[in-house]
Amino acid sequence: MKKTALLGTVFALTLAGGAFAQDSYPERPITMIVPWGAGGGTDAVGRIIASQLQQELGVPVNVVNRTGGSGVVGHSAIANAEPDGYTIGVMTIEIDMMHWQGLTDLTYEDFDILAMVNTDPGGIMVSADSEWDSVESFLESVKAEPAGTYTASGTGQGGIWHVGMAGWLLSEDLPANQITFVPSQGAAPGITDMVAGGVDMIPSSLAEGRSMIDAERVRPLATMSAERQEAFPDVPTLAETTGSDWTVAVWRTIAGPDGLPDNVRDTLVNALETAYNSEEYQSFMNERGFGLRWAGPEEATQIVAEDDEAFGEVMREAGLAAE
Amino acid sequence: MRVTDLTLGCLVILAGIAIFISAIDFTVIPGQSYGAGTMPRAIAFATVGTGIFLTVKALLAKGRFGLELEEWVFNRGSLLRIGMILALIVFYIAGAPILGFAPTAFLILIVAMLVLGTRPLIAVPVSLVATVAIQQSFGKLLLVPLPRSDFLPFLW
Amino acid sequence: MTILIEAAALVFQPQVILVILASAAFGMFVGAIPGLTATMATALLVPVTFFMDPVPAIASIVTATAMAIFAGDIPGTLLRMPGTPASAAYVQDAYAMTRKGNSEGALGASLVFSAIGGIFGTIVLMTSSPVLADIALKFSSFEYFWLVVMGLSCAVFVSPGSPARGLISLFIGLFAATVGIDNPAGVPRYTFGSIELYAGVQFIPAMIGLFAVSEILRSVLNRTEMPAVQSGGGGIFKQQIANIVKYPFQVVRGSALGTAIGALPGAGADIAAWISYAISKKFSREPEKFGSGHVEGLVESGASNNAAMSGAWIPALVFGIPGDSITAIVIGVLYIKGINPGPMVFINDPQMIYAVFIVFLLANIMMLPLGWLAIKGAGTILSIPQRTLMPIILLFCIVGSFAINNSPFGIVLMLIFGIVGFLMEENDIPIAPAILGLVLGPMLEQNFVTSMIKSQGSFIAFFERPIAAGLGIATLAIWCIPLLLMLVARRGKASDDI
């Protein structure tokens, strides 16, 4: 009797192969979608996490870049994938902004957030040729002149650093357009333009300006975080200088489509935690000046939700949100 | 399938106007005078200008409206072959997600080769080898996520 | 000197040499397939380089890209399906040479002058990168605007047929480039609610469609067979020695211009190759031969193309600013390996930087024998009957269009642009300006709109900065001089009549 039952189970297992596959997750290659281009920061984080996951899970984890559309395309590809754990991706902060801009209906709630693996606070950087050597002196100039005298750049229209700058100006009781924001295709072209004399200020993360700061072409004035950054110990926080309590940080999370089976999620979260703590990941992030930050599924989802609300508020006030 | 200069000039003017109309609704960047419509409008103006240039030139040369058709348009074989190439591309787009890469690719190769006149004795082995070679090199070596065929697991 | 020896010791190790050879073969394979690009080769190598030491990691990328760029000329020359927008500049001449049975001469010129351009660029990189990088940092949106306009103007004027038809082609490309939401305003344009169209018209599938698919359509229409390869003028390299003797000035001019434009972040090889081709035609003693299988333009723009690839490393190494998508990826790899690009790297890790330079030279030198093998092998493609070859190429086109963003939508784009390209050729509208318009359209719009925002609508600002003024006047001259010449010619004719 027992034998027959056992045989029956084996038979059923063989027949139902697919349905039981999740018990032995993962058994085939996993695809990791990166919504941004090869060579960028998100791509690098995605690839190094993927290589660690691969060691941990024992199946290939292939990074696939689905770029364009300010991240909408790649994020949609992650959210619309089969929630079987064989498609995951890097979800970036843009998910908290693009639905406010009316670009998509997609929000963080369409994802199963597995972990947050990095955050980078915004900063205030000016050209080394400029007259400003502190946030106070810069803010004084901005206040003294009519709106639009000074320009900033470092991301696309309505991008994170645009919102970050608007939030900072609002916190200083200035209108969000006191500084004109000139859209650029990222922090690097923005910084180049600033050094060439094209714009006055870049509100992007200090990590993105690191090589130019080291080259003494760019002067970091402040970080928009609660505490000073480890990689830039000499750069004060906004609270220390102007007294503004505004903080903003980009983050990167690893997420899958909503509705991952529990065992799959647990396997992935455990593997991600090991990957995060690996020597390779830690030293890579330090080398690049990227901020390390671990948050498990619940905490990460909470941070994402809070930012979603805060950005909605700033974007409405700054006129960046769609009506 | 060639249109005369006068027709081309007029078509270009119409295209320019269409671009301009389509760009009317594009908003400017908040607080700026420029934005999404700037570039399409600039293209529209330049397009209309080029169209006028072509039209005037054609009128001066006493051109006429019209479409010149070459021989191939009336040749059933030519039309069939062109239609087949386009149809095979559509077949891939529709078929690959269902059948997977390898069977779809093989069908495309074999049909195209036979229609173009390759002998079956050559077409079959060449198609087979090419399919497997492309599938392996792209799918395995270059890690391109080609659509899987679950009934051919040994390929993956 | 000791630094150079230390650097050489890092490079000349069996493992490194092996990696270089393997990456060379890999780059050759990726580049030779229509639709797969050097950027893709680099992106695919990144995960592999994670497990290598810094020198072999960089070596593999440098070698693979150099090979891929050259190999991109193979489908262009043999089948009129250029692999990059840059090689589209001289595809007309290269393909015409193939039709005359001299594909080996055309590919040989691509190979040898690519290598010379690459070596020239490397020497500049070794000797004067800090100075050049400083100049590159003086370029703001105004300068870039003029540079793009200049590149596009060159494409219009050097294309076969009338400039008006070249303009039509250009506007098709520029208009296609406006699709999507990656524009300065971040507003979706012409997307019709499709998520895929948010990303815009990706140029690789469009290029495969315009060049390769339209060529397939034409070939099934006429069923022409290709001429067999003849070793015209004896040996692949022998012809090139004659070319060096005949066009020494062109080689230097192409290499120098390519390095300079390549050093400007974001400008790159595409603009460089087109401007070089135009200059070559303008100052040639036989401009009428351009486009009909004349090697002169190939010599100059081929050198320019690869010199620009080396030039792109100047801002990358000195300031950590990517000059193109390849260096963007490499900067990421450098960071992973603990080498932080910037001025400090020349002081902290000089032997490492010199090792990279040696790898550059090595890659460009090794290109010659490996390229020779590739050319000999590629020649056999021409002996495959078209009825068997074209279906296989069609499949490569499909896979290449899919692979660029791993999306079936790429194949849809390829199909649409294949039909567009076919109709354009039927009406004598050149295809190349459309490709360049599509590639440079976003850069043009970005720099135009941001310049207008900065200048608050004043066109005078486009001439206020000295470099911008110089570039602007040069660009206007490209447009005005032919017009003036036409007027003068007419006036001369009119006075004759009297």
mmCIF file with all atom_site columns, C-alpha atoms in Angstrom, chain C residues 109-226:
data_model
loop_
_atom_site.group_PDB
_atom_site.id
_atom_site.type_symbol
_atom_site.label_atom_id
_atom_site.label_alt_id
_atom_site.label_comp_id
_atom_site.label_asym_id
_atom_site.label_entity_id
_atom_site.label_seq_id
_atom_site.pdbx_PDB_ins_code
_atom_site.Cartn_x
_atom_site.Cartn_y
_atom_site.Cartn_z
_atom_site.occupancy
_atom_site.B_iso_or_equiv
_atom_site.pdbx_formal_charge
_atom_site.auth_seq_id
_atom_site.auth_comp_id
_atom_site.auth_asym_id
_atom_site.auth_atom_id
_atom_site.pdbx_PDB_model_num
ATOM 1   C CA . ALA C 1 109 ? 41.711 49.561 -46.602 1.00 0.00 ? 109 ALA C CA 1
ATOM 2   C CA . SER C 1 110 ? 39.206 49.422 -43.737 1.00 0.00 ? 110 SER C CA 1
ATOM 3   C CA . LEU C 1 111 ? 41.531 47.152 -41.800 1.00 0.00 ? 111 LEU C CA 1
ATOM 4   C CA . VAL C 1 112 ? 44.837 48.901 -42.336 1.00 0.00 ? 112 VAL C CA 1
ATOM 5   C CA . PHE C 1 113 ? 43.539 52.435 -41.902 1.00 0.00 ? 113 PHE C CA 1
ATOM 6   C CA . SER C 1 114 ? 41.430 51.473 -38.903 1.00 0.00 ? 114 SER C CA 1
ATOM 7   C CA . ALA C 1 115 ? 44.612 50.164 -37.310 1.00 0.00 ? 115 ALA C CA 1
ATOM 8   C CA . ILE C 1 116 ? 46.585 53.280 -38.251 1.00 0.00 ? 116 ILE C CA 1
ATOM 9   C CA . GLY C 1 117 ? 43.835 55.548 -36.919 1.00 0.00 ? 117 GLY C CA 1
ATOM 10  C CA . GLY C 1 118 ? 43.653 53.545 -33.719 1.00 0.00 ? 118 GLY C CA 1
ATOM 11  C CA . ILE C 1 119 ? 47.406 53.684 -33.185 1.00 0.00 ? 119 ILE C CA 1
ATOM 12  C CA . PHE C 1 120 ? 47.470 57.407 -33.914 1.00 0.00 ? 120 PHE C CA 1
ATOM 13  C CA . GLY C 1 121 ? 44.678 57.975 -31.388 1.00 0.00 ? 121 GLY C CA 1
ATOM 14  C CA . THR C 1 122 ? 46.522 55.887 -28.802 1.00 0.00 ? 122 THR C CA 1
ATOM 15  C CA . ILE C 1 123 ? 49.726 57.874 -29.222 1.00 0.00 ? 123 ILE C CA 1
ATOM 16  C CA . VAL C 1 124 ? 47.787 61.099 -28.714 1.00 0.00 ? 124 VAL C CA 1
ATOM 17  C CA . LEU C 1 125 ? 46.114 59.518 -25.705 1.00 0.00 ? 125 LEU C CA 1
ATOM 18  C CA . MET C 1 126 ? 49.513 58.609 -24.236 1.00 0.00 ? 126 MET C CA 1
ATOM 19  C CA . THR C 1 127 ? 51.160 61.936 -24.842 1.00 0.00 ? 127 THR C CA 1
ATOM 20  C CA . SER C 1 128 ? 48.607 64.680 -24.490 1.00 0.00 ? 128 SER C CA 1
ATOM 21  C CA . SER C 1 129 ? 45.384 63.486 -22.912 1.00 0.00 ? 129 SER C CA 1
ATOM 22  C CA . PRO C 1 130 ? 45.313 66.032 -20.053 1.00 0.00 ? 130 PRO C CA 1
ATOM 23  C CA . VAL C 1 131 ? 45.586 68.956 -22.486 1.00 0.00 ? 131 VAL C CA 1
ATOM 24  C CA . LEU C 1 132 ? 42.920 67.615 -24.837 1.00 0.00 ? 132 LEU C CA 1
ATOM 25  C CA . ALA C 1 133 ? 40.605 66.732 -21.991 1.00 0.00 ? 133 ALA C CA 1
ATOM 26  C CA . ASP C 1 134 ? 40.852 70.318 -20.770 1.00 0.00 ? 134 ASP C CA 1
ATOM 27  C CA . ILE C 1 135 ? 39.740 71.583 -24.159 1.00 0.00 ? 135 ILE C CA 1
ATOM 28  C CA . ALA C 1 136 ? 36.906 69.062 -24.268 1.00 0.00 ? 136 ALA C CA 1
ATOM 29  C CA . LEU C 1 137 ? 35.618 70.460 -20.995 1.00 0.00 ? 137 LEU C CA 1
ATOM 30  C CA . LYS C 1 138 ? 35.094 73.835 -22.683 1.00 0.00 ? 138 LYS C CA 1
ATOM 31  C CA . PHE C 1 139 ? 32.256 72.381 -24.760 1.00 0.00 ? 139 PHE C CA 1
ATOM 32  C CA . SER C 1 140 ? 28.787 73.314 -23.527 1.00 0.00 ? 140 SER C CA 1
ATOM 33  C CA . SER C 1 141 ? 25.446 72.760 -25.247 1.00 0.00 ? 141 SER C CA 1
ATOM 34  C CA . PHE C 1 142 ? 26.091 75.574 -27.768 1.00 0.00 ? 142 PHE C CA 1
ATOM 35  C CA . GLU C 1 143 ? 29.255 73.944 -29.083 1.00 0.00 ? 143 GLU C CA 1
ATOM 36  C CA . TYR C 1 144 ? 27.659 70.513 -29.201 1.00 0.00 ? 144 TYR C CA 1
ATOM 37  C CA . PHE C 1 145 ? 24.695 71.922 -31.063 1.00 0.00 ? 145 PHE C CA 1
ATOM 38  C CA . TRP C 1 146 ? 26.916 73.220 -33.842 1.00 0.00 ? 146 TRP C CA 1
ATOM 39  C CA . LEU C 1 147 ? 28.995 70.072 -33.923 1.00 0.00 ? 147 LEU C CA 1
ATOM 40  C CA . VAL C 1 148 ? 25.904 67.924 -34.465 1.00 0.00 ? 148 VAL C CA 1
ATOM 41  C CA . VAL C 1 149 ? 24.543 70.276 -37.115 1.00 0.00 ? 149 VAL C CA 1
ATOM 42  C CA . MET C 1 150 ? 27.905 70.124 -38.841 1.00 0.00 ? 150 MET C CA 1
ATOM 43  C CA . GLY C 1 151 ? 27.937 66.320 -38.837 1.00 0.00 ? 151 GLY C CA 1
ATOM 44  C CA . LEU C 1 152 ? 24.393 66.191 -40.212 1.00 0.00 ? 152 LEU C CA 1
ATOM 45  C CA . SER C 1 153 ? 25.181 68.764 -42.885 1.00 0.00 ? 153 SER C CA 1
ATOM 46  C CA . CYS C 1 154 ? 28.133 66.709 -44.030 1.00 0.00 ? 154 CYS C CA 1
ATOM 47  C CA . ALA C 1 155 ? 25.896 63.649 -44.331 1.00 0.00 ? 155 ALA C CA 1
ATOM 48  C CA . VAL C 1 156 ? 23.434 65.580 -46.489 1.00 0.00 ? 156 VAL C CA 1
ATOM 49  C CA . PHE C 1 157 ? 26.067 66.948 -48.811 1.00 0.00 ? 157 PHE C CA 1
ATOM 50  C CA . VAL C 1 158 ? 28.194 63.851 -49.316 1.00 0.00 ? 158 VAL C CA 1
ATOM 51  C CA . SER C 1 159 ? 25.285 61.513 -49.974 1.00 0.00 ? 159 SER C CA 1
ATOM 52  C CA . PRO C 1 160 ? 24.692 60.587 -53.576 1.00 0.00 ? 160 PRO C CA 1
ATOM 53  C CA . GLY C 1 161 ? 21.827 62.409 -55.242 1.00 0.00 ? 161 GLY C CA 1
ATOM 54  C CA . SER C 1 162 ? 20.670 65.970 -54.748 1.00 0.00 ? 162 SER C CA 1
ATOM 55  C CA . PRO C 1 163 ? 20.994 67.739 -51.373 1.00 0.00 ? 163 PRO C CA 1
ATOM 56  C CA . ALA C 1 164 ? 17.202 68.189 -51.342 1.00 0.00 ? 164 ALA C CA 1
ATOM 57  C CA . ARG C 1 165 ? 16.722 64.419 -51.334 1.00 0.00 ? 165 ARG C CA 1
ATOM 58  C CA . GLY C 1 166 ? 19.425 64.128 -48.689 1.00 0.00 ? 166 GLY C CA 1
ATOM 59  C CA . LEU C 1 167 ? 17.435 66.585 -46.583 1.00 0.00 ? 167 LEU C CA 1
ATOM 60  C CA . ILE C 1 168 ? 14.251 64.537 -46.964 1.00 0.00 ? 168 ILE C CA 1
ATOM 61  C CA . SER C 1 169 ? 16.156 61.536 -45.686 1.00 0.00 ? 169 SER C CA 1
ATOM 62  C CA . LEU C 1 170 ? 17.590 63.546 -42.803 1.00 0.00 ? 170 LEU C CA 1
ATOM 63  C CA . PHE C 1 171 ? 14.147 64.778 -41.756 1.00 0.00 ? 171 PHE C CA 1
ATOM 64  C CA . ILE C 1 172 ? 12.778 61.232 -41.801 1.00 0.00 ? 172 ILE C CA 1
ATOM 65  C CA . GLY C 1 173 ? 15.535 60.297 -39.356 1.00 0.00 ? 173 GLY C CA 1
ATOM 66  C CA . LEU C 1 174 ? 15.127 63.387 -37.182 1.00 0.00 ? 174 LEU C CA 1
ATOM 67  C CA . PHE C 1 175 ? 11.378 62.924 -37.029 1.00 0.00 ? 175 PHE C CA 1
ATOM 68  C CA . ALA C 1 176 ? 11.714 59.257 -36.081 1.00 0.00 ? 176 ALA C CA 1
ATOM 69  C CA . ALA C 1 177 ? 14.073 60.373 -33.316 1.00 0.00 ? 177 ALA C CA 1
ATOM 70  C CA . THR C 1 178 ? 11.338 62.486 -31.721 1.00 0.00 ? 178 THR C CA 1
ATOM 71  C CA . VAL C 1 179 ? 9.262  59.412 -30.841 1.00 0.00 ? 179 VAL C CA 1
ATOM 72  C CA . GLY C 1 180 ? 9.254  58.462 -27.171 1.00 0.00 ? 180 GLY C CA 1
ATOM 73  C CA . ILE C 1 181 ? 9.646  60.281 -23.867 1.00 0.00 ? 181 ILE C CA 1
ATOM 74  C CA . ASP C 1 182 ? 13.408 60.609 -23.754 1.00 0.00 ? 182 ASP C CA 1
ATOM 75  C CA . ASN C 1 183 ? 13.267 64.256 -24.714 1.00 0.00 ? 183 ASN C CA 1
ATOM 76  C CA . PRO C 1 184 ? 14.171 67.340 -22.665 1.00 0.00 ? 184 PRO C CA 1
ATOM 77  C CA . ALA C 1 185 ? 10.561 67.906 -21.618 1.00 0.00 ? 185 ALA C CA 1
ATOM 78  C CA . GLY C 1 186 ? 10.035 64.274 -20.623 1.00 0.00 ? 186 GLY C CA 1
ATOM 79  C CA . VAL C 1 187 ? 6.707  64.265 -22.469 1.00 0.00 ? 187 VAL C CA 1
ATOM 80  C CA . PRO C 1 188 ? 5.611  61.199 -24.438 1.00 0.00 ? 188 PRO C CA 1
ATOM 81  C CA . ARG C 1 189 ? 5.462  61.999 -28.160 1.00 0.00 ? 189 ARG C CA 1
ATOM 82  C CA . TYR C 1 190 ? 3.911  59.859 -30.903 1.00 0.00 ? 190 TYR C CA 1
ATOM 83  C CA . THR C 1 191 ? 3.677  56.867 -28.573 1.00 0.00 ? 191 THR C CA 1
ATOM 84  C CA . PHE C 1 192 ? -0.029 56.122 -29.146 1.00 0.00 ? 192 PHE C CA 1
ATOM 85  C CA . GLY C 1 193 ? -0.224 54.668 -25.659 1.00 0.00 ? 193 GLY C CA 1
ATOM 86  C CA . SER C 1 194 ? 2.325  51.949 -26.392 1.00 0.00 ? 194 SER C CA 1
ATOM 87  C CA . ILE C 1 195 ? 4.833  51.293 -23.608 1.00 0.00 ? 195 ILE C CA 1
ATOM 88  C CA . GLU C 1 196 ? 7.347  50.027 -26.167 1.00 0.00 ? 196 GLU C CA 1
ATOM 89  C CA . LEU C 1 197 ? 7.203  53.285 -28.102 1.00 0.00 ? 197 LEU C CA 1
ATOM 90  C CA . TYR C 1 198 ? 8.066  55.178 -24.908 1.00 0.00 ? 198 TYR C CA 1
ATOM 91  C CA . ALA C 1 199 ? 11.614 54.043 -25.522 1.00 0.00 ? 199 ALA C CA 1
ATOM 92  C CA . GLY C 1 200 ? 11.484 55.611 -28.974 1.00 0.00 ? 200 GLY C CA 1
ATOM 93  C CA . VAL C 1 201 ? 12.811 54.280 -32.227 1.00 0.00 ? 201 VAL C CA 1
ATOM 94  C CA . GLN C 1 202 ? 15.968 52.391 -31.377 1.00 0.00 ? 202 GLN C CA 1
ATOM 95  C CA . PHE C 1 203 ? 18.520 52.963 -34.049 1.00 0.00 ? 203 PHE C CA 1
ATOM 96  C CA . ILE C 1 204 ? 19.917 49.437 -34.366 1.00 0.00 ? 204 ILE C CA 1
ATOM 97  C CA . PRO C 1 205 ? 16.654 47.808 -35.503 1.00 0.00 ? 205 PRO C CA 1
ATOM 98  C CA . ALA C 1 206 ? 15.956 50.854 -37.661 1.00 0.00 ? 206 ALA C CA 1
ATOM 99  C CA . MET C 1 207 ? 19.401 50.606 -39.214 1.00 0.00 ? 207 MET C CA 1
ATOM 100 C CA . ILE C 1 208 ? 19.019 46.881 -39.864 1.00 0.00 ? 208 ILE C CA 1
ATOM 101 C CA . GLY C 1 209 ? 15.682 47.614 -41.498 1.00 0.00 ? 209 GLY C CA 1
ATOM 102 C CA . LEU C 1 210 ? 16.836 50.546 -43.610 1.00 0.00 ? 210 LEU C CA 1
ATOM 103 C CA . PHE C 1 211 ? 20.030 48.922 -44.849 1.00 0.00 ? 211 PHE C CA 1
ATOM 104 C CA . ALA C 1 212 ? 19.813 45.152 -44.509 1.00 0.00 ? 212 ALA C CA 1
ATOM 105 C CA . VAL C 1 213 ? 16.129 44.318 -44.920 1.00 0.00 ? 213 VAL C CA 1
ATOM 106 C CA . SER C 1 214 ? 15.699 46.733 -47.812 1.00 0.00 ? 214 SER C CA 1
ATOM 107 C CA . GLU C 1 215 ? 18.760 45.133 -49.410 1.00 0.00 ? 215 GLU C CA 1
ATOM 108 C CA . ILE C 1 216 ? 17.245 41.668 -48.938 1.00 0.00 ? 216 ILE C CA 1
ATOM 109 C CA . LEU C 1 217 ? 14.022 42.882 -50.550 1.00 0.00 ? 217 LEU C CA 1
ATOM 110 C CA . ARG C 1 218 ? 15.946 44.291 -53.489 1.00 0.00 ? 218 ARG C CA 1
ATOM 111 C CA . SER C 1 219 ? 17.969 41.126 -53.904 1.00 0.00 ? 219 SER C CA 1
ATOM 112 C CA . VAL C 1 220 ? 14.919 38.851 -54.042 1.00 0.00 ? 220 VAL C CA 1
ATOM 113 C CA . LEU C 1 221 ? 13.429 41.258 -56.562 1.00 0.00 ? 221 LEU C CA 1
ATOM 114 C CA . ASN C 1 222 ? 16.240 41.175 -59.041 1.00 0.00 ? 222 ASN C CA 1
ATOM 115 C CA . ARG C 1 223 ? 18.011 37.967 -58.075 1.00 0.00 ? 223 ARG C CA 1
ATOM 116 C CA . THR C 1 224 ? 21.427 39.306 -58.978 1.00 0.00 ? 224 THR C CA 1
ATOM 117 C CA . GLU C 1 225 ? 24.425 37.234 -58.077 1.00 0.00 ? 225 GLU C CA 1
ATOM 118 C CA . MET C 1 226 ? 27.527 38.762 -56.565 1.00 0.00 ? 226 MET C CA 1
#
